Short mmCIF file of C-alpha atoms in Angstrom, two decimals:
data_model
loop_
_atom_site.label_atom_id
_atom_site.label_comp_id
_atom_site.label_asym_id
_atom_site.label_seq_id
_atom_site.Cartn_x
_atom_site.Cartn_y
_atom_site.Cartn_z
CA UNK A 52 -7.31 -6.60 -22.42
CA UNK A 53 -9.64 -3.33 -22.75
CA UNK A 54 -8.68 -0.57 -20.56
CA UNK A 55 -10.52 2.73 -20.28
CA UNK A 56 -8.26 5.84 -21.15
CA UNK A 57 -7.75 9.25 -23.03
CA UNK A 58 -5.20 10.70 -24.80
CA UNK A 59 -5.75 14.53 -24.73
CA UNK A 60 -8.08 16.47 -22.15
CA UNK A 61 -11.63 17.34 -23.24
CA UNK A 62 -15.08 16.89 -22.33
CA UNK A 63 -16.41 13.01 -21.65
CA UNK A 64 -16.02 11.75 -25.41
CA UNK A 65 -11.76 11.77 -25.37
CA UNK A 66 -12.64 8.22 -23.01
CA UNK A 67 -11.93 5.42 -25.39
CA UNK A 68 -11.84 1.82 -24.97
CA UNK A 69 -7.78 0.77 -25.77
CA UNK A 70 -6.60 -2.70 -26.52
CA UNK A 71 -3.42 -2.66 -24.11
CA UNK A 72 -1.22 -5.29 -22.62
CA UNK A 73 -2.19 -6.95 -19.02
CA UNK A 74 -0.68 -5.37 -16.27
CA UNK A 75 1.64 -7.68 -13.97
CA UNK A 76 1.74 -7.67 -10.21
CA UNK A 77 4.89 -7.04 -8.44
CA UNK A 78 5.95 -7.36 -4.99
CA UNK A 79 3.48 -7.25 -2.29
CA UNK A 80 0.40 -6.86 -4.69
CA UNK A 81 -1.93 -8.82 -6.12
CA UNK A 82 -4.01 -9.01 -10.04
CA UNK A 83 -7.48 -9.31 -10.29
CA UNK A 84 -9.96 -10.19 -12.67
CA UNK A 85 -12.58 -6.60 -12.50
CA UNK A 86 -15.58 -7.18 -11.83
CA UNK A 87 -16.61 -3.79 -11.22
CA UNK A 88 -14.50 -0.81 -11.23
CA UNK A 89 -15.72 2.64 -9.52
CA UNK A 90 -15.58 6.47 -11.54
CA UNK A 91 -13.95 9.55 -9.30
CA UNK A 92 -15.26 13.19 -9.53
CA UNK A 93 -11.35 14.08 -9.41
CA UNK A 94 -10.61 11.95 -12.37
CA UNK A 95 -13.17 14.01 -14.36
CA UNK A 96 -11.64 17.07 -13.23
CA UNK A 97 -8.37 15.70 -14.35
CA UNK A 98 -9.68 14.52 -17.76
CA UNK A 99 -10.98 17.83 -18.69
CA UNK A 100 -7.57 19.52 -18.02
CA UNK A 101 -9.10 21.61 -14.95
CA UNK A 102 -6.18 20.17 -12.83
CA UNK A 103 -3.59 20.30 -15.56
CA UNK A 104 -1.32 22.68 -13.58
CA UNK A 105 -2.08 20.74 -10.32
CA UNK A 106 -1.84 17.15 -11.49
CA UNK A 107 0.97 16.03 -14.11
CA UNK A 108 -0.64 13.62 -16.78
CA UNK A 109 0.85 11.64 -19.22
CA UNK A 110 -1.09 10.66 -22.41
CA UNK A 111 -2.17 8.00 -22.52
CA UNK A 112 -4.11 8.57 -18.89
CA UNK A 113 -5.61 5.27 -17.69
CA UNK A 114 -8.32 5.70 -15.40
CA UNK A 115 -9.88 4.09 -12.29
CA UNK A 116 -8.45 3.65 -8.96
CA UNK A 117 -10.80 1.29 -7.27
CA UNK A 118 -12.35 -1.95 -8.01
CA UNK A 119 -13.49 -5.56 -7.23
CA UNK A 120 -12.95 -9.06 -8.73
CA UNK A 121 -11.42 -12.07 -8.26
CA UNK A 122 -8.09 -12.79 -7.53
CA UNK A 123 -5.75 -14.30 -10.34
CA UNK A 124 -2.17 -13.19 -9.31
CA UNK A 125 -0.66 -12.92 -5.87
CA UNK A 126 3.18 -12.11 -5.82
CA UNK A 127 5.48 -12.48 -3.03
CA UNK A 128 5.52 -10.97 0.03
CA UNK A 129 1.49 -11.31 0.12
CA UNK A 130 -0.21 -13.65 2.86
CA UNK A 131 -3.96 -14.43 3.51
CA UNK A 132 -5.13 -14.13 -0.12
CA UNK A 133 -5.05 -16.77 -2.77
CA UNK A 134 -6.34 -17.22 -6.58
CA UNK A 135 -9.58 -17.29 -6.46
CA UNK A 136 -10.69 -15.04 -3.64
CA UNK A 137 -13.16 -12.38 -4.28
CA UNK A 138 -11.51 -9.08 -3.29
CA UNK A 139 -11.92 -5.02 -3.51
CA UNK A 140 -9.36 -2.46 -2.88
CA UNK A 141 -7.34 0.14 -4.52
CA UNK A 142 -4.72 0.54 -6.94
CA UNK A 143 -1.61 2.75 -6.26
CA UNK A 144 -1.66 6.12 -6.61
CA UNK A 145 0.54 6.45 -9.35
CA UNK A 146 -0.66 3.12 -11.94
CA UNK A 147 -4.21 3.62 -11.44
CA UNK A 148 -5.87 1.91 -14.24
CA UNK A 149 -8.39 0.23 -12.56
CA UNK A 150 -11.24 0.74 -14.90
CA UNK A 151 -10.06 -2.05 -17.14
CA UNK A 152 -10.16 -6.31 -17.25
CA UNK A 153 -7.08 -6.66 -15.09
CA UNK A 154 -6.22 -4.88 -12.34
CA UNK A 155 -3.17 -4.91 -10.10
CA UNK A 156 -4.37 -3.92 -6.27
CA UNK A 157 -2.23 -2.50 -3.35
CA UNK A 158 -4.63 -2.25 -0.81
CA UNK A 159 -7.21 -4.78 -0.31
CA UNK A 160 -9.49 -6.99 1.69
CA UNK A 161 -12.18 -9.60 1.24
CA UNK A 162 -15.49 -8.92 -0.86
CA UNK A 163 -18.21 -8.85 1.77
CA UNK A 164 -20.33 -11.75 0.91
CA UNK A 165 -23.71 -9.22 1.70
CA UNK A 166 -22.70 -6.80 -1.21
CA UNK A 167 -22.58 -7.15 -4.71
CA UNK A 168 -20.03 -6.12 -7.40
CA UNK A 169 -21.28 -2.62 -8.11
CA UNK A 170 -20.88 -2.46 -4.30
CA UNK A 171 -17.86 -3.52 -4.04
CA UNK A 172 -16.24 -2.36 -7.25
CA UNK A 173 -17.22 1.31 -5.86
CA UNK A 174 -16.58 0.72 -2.41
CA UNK A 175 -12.36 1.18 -1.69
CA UNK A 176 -11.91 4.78 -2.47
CA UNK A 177 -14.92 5.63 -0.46
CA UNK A 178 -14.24 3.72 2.83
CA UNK A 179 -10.38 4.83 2.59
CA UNK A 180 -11.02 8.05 2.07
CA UNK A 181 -13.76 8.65 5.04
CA UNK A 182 -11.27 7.07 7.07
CA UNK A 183 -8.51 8.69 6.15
CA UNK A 184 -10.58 11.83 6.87
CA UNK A 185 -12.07 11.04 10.25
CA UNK A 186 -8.57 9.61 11.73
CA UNK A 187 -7.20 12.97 10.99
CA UNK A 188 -10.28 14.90 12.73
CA UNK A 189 -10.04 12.23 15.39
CA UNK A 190 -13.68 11.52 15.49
CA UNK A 191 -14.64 9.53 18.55
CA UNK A 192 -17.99 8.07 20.30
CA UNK A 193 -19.96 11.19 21.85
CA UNK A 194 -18.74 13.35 19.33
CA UNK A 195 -20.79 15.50 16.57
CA UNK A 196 -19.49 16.04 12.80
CA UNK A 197 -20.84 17.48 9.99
CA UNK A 198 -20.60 16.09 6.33
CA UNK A 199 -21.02 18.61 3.85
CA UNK A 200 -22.18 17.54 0.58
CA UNK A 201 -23.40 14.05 2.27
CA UNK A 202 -25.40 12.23 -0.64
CA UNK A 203 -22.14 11.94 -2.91
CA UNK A 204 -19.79 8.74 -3.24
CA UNK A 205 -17.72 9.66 -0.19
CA UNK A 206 -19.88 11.46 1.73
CA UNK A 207 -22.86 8.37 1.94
CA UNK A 208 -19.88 6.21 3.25
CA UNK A 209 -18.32 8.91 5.85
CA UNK A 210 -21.78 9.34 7.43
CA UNK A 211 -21.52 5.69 7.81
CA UNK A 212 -18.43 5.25 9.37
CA UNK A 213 -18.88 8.03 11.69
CA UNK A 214 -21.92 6.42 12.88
CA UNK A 215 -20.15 3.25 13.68
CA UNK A 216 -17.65 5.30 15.74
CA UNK A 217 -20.31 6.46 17.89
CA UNK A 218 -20.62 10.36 16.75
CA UNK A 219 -23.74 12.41 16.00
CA UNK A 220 -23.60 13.05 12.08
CA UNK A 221 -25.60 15.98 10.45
CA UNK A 222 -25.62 15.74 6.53
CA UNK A 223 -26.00 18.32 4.05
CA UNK A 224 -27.74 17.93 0.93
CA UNK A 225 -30.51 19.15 -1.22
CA UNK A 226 -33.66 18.67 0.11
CA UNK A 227 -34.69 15.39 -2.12
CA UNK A 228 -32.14 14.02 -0.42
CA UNK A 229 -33.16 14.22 3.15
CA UNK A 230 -34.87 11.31 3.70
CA UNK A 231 -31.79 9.34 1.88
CA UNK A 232 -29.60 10.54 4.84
CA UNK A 233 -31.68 10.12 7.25
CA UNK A 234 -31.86 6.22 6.16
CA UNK A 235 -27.86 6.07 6.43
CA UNK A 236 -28.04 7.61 10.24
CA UNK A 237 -27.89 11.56 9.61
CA UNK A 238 -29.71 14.51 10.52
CA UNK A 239 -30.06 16.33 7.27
CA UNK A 240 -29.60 19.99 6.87
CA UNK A 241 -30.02 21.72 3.85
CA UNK A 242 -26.74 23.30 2.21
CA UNK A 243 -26.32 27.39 1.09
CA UNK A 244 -27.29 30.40 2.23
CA UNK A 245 -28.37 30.13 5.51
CA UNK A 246 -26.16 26.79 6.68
CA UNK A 247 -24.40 28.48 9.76
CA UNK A 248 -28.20 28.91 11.05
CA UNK A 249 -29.61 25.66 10.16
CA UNK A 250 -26.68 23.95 11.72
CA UNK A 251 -26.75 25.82 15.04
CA UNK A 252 -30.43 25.20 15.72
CA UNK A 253 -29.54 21.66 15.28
CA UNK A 254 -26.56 21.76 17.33
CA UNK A 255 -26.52 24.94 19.63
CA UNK A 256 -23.57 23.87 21.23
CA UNK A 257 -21.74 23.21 18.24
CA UNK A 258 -19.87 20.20 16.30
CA UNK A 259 -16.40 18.85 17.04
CA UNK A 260 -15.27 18.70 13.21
CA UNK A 261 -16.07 19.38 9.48
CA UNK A 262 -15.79 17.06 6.69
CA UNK A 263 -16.10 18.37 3.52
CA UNK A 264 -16.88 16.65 0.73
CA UNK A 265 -18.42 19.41 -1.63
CA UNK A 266 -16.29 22.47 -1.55
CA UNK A 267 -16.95 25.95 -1.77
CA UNK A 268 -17.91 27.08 1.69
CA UNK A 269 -15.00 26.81 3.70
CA UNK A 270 -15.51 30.18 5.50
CA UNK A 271 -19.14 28.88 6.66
CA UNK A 272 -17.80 25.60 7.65
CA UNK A 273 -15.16 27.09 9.69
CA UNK A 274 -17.83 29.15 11.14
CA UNK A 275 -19.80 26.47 12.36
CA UNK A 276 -16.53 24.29 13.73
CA UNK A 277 -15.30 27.42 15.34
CA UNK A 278 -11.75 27.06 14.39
CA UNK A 279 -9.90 25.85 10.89
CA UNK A 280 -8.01 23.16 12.10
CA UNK A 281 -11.50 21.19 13.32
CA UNK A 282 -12.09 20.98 8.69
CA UNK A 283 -11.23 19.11 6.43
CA UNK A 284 -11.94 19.27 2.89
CA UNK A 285 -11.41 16.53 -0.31
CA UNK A 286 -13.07 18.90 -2.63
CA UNK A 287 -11.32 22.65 -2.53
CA UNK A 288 -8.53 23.55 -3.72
CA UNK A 289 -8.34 27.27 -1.79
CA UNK A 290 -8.09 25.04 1.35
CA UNK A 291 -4.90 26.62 1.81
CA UNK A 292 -5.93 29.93 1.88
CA UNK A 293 -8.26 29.31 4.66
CA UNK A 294 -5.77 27.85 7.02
CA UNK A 295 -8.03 24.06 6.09
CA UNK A 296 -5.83 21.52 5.57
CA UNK A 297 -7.10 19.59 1.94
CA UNK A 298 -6.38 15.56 1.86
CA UNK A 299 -5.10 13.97 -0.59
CA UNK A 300 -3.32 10.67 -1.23
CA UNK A 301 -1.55 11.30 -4.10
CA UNK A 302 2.46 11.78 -4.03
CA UNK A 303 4.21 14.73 -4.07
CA UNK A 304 5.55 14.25 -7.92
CA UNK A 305 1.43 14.47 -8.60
CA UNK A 306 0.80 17.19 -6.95
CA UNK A 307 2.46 20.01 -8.16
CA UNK A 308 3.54 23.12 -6.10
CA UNK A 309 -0.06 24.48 -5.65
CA UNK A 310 -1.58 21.36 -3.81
CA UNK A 311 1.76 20.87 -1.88
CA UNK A 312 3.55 17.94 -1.36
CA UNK A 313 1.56 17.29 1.73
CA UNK A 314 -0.06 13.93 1.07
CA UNK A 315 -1.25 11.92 3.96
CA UNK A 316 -1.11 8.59 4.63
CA UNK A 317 -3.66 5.82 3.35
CA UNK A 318 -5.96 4.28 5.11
CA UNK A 319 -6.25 1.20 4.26
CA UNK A 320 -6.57 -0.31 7.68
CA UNK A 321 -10.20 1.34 6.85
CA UNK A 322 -10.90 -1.68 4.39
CA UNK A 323 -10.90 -3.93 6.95
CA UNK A 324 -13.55 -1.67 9.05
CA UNK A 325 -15.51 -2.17 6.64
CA UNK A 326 -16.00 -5.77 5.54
CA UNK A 327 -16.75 -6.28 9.64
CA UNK A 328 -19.60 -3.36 9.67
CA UNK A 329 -21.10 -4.94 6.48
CA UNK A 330 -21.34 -8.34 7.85
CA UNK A 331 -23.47 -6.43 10.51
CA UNK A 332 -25.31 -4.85 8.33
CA UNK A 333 -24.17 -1.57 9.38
CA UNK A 334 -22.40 -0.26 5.96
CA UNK A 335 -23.56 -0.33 2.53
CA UNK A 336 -22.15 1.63 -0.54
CA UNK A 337 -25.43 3.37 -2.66
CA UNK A 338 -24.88 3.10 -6.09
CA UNK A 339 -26.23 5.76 -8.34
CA UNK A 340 -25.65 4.05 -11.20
CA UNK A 341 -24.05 1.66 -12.80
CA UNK A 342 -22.71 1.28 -17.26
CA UNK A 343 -20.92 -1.18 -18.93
CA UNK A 344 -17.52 -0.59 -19.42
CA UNK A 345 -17.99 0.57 -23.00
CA UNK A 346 -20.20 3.37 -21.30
CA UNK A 347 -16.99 5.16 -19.56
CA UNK A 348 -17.91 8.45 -21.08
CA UNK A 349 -21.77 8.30 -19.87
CA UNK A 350 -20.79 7.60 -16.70
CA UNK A 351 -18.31 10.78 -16.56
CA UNK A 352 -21.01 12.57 -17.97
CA UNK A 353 -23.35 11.73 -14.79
CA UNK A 354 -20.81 12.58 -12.75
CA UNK A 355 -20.10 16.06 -13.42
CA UNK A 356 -23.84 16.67 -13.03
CA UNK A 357 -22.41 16.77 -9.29
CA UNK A 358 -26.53 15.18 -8.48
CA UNK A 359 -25.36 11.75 -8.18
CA UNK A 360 -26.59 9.95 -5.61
CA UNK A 361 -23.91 7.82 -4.25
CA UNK A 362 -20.98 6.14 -6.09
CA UNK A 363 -20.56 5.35 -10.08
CA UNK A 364 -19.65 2.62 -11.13
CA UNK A 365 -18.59 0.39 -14.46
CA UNK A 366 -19.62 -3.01 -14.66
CA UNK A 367 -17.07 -5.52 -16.63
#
């Protein structure tokens, strides 16, 4: 089968197309035939070596970690899914390699009939992620967040989800992108110099928590949530430093001793969430863009322009 990967870090061009064997499901997983498999900002940090002391690799690096297709494997210790079913999820942490013709999932849950592959195939590590991310803030009806750096891949889905649990959500994002958030249920405020001001004319009395999706102004964000503990961040790595506590999924043996071994949970309870707020209508997963499998290294390319709006995805 063809599976995206690269043997040595570098700029977009290492990403090669490899002839490699199919992968096999084990216990409590399941294979599927990708449809559509979704492209990370972190894996493009990890490809170009910028988290080489952070995140052990070894060559060959098979990318991907979320996707959608149809089921052709289910192994034991699986119920409620059967060859043939249309699925998305997420691979594990460690195997990855779901940008590639076979996939072997962890975490799943039904396709929703309203969206379509590039949807789907970009929709796992999104809607686990946000979740993951508001369960620890403990966002709840009446409450307000903000979502810094709103118009990316997580941040389109976060707003979303936050929605649904009944908070206020003010987004941040460049102005072109204000009407965009507004259409998924934020206030938008521009991001920079300024922010703490914008933010507090919007909400005098404050928000209740900070998700941050961008990086890079922690000490404003903290600022505006009035204590460190009310942020969390995805995106910076001096989290630490700032008394902000950084998710991440991946296991300790990834992380190094500079990320921490501090990995929290999944939340793939999230999944489910989300096929029920799609069937109302309530949740959909922008796609910026969408290559052919063969177009790996475009796609990374588009990515670290850090303008795309909404998730990446490959198309199989």
């Amino acid at each position: 089968m063809r599976a995206i990967e690269f043997s040595e870090y570098g700029p977009p061009s290492v990403l090669h197309v490899a002839e490699v064997e199919e992968p096999q499901a084990g216990p409590g997983e399941i294979r599927i035939a990708v449809r559509a498999s979704g492209i990370s900002s972190g894996e493009t940090y990890i490809r170009s070596g910028r988290l080489r002391e952070l995140v052990p690799v070894t060559f060959p690096y098979r990318t991907g970690f979320d996707a959608a297709g149809v089921v052709d494997q289910v192994r034991g210790g699986v119920t409620g899914v059967r060859v043939g079913d249309e699925v998305f999820g997420m691979t594990s942490t460690t195997a990855r390699a779901a940008n590639a013709d076979f996939a072997v999932l962890t975490g799943w849950a039904p396709k929703p009939p309203t969206w379509t592959w590039e949807e789907a195939g970009g929709a796992a590590g999104s809607v686990e992620t946000s979740t993951r991310v508001l369960d620890r803030l403990a966002v709840k009806e009446g409450q307000t967040v903000l979502v810094q750096g709103a118009a990316g891949a997580v941040g389109t889905v976060a707003i979303q989800l936050a929605a649904a649990r009944g908070a206020r959500v003010i987004g941040t994002a460049s102005e072109r992108n204000h009407d965009f958030l507004r259409e998924l249920g934020a206030e938008p405020a521009s991001y920079g110099e300024g922010l703490i001001d914008r933010v507090r004319a919007l909400v005098p009395g404050g928000v209740d928590a900070v998700f941050d999706c961008a990086g890079g102004s922690l000490p404003d964000l903290i600022a505006i949530a009035g204590d460190a503990a009310r942020v969390v961040t995805i995106a910076d790595f001096d989290a630490a430093a700032h008394g902000v506590h950084m998710s991440h999924s991946a296991p300790a043996e990834e992380t190094g001793t500079s990320l921490g071994a501090g990995a929290d949970s999944l939340a793939f309870h999230g999944l489910e969430t989300a096929v029920g707020l799609a069937a109302e209508g309530r949740l959909h997963v922008p796609v910026a863009a969408a290559f052919p499998l063969e177009e790996a290294a475009a796609a990374h390319e588009l990515s670290e322009t850090r303008h795309a709006r909404g998730k990446i995805v490959l198309l199989h």
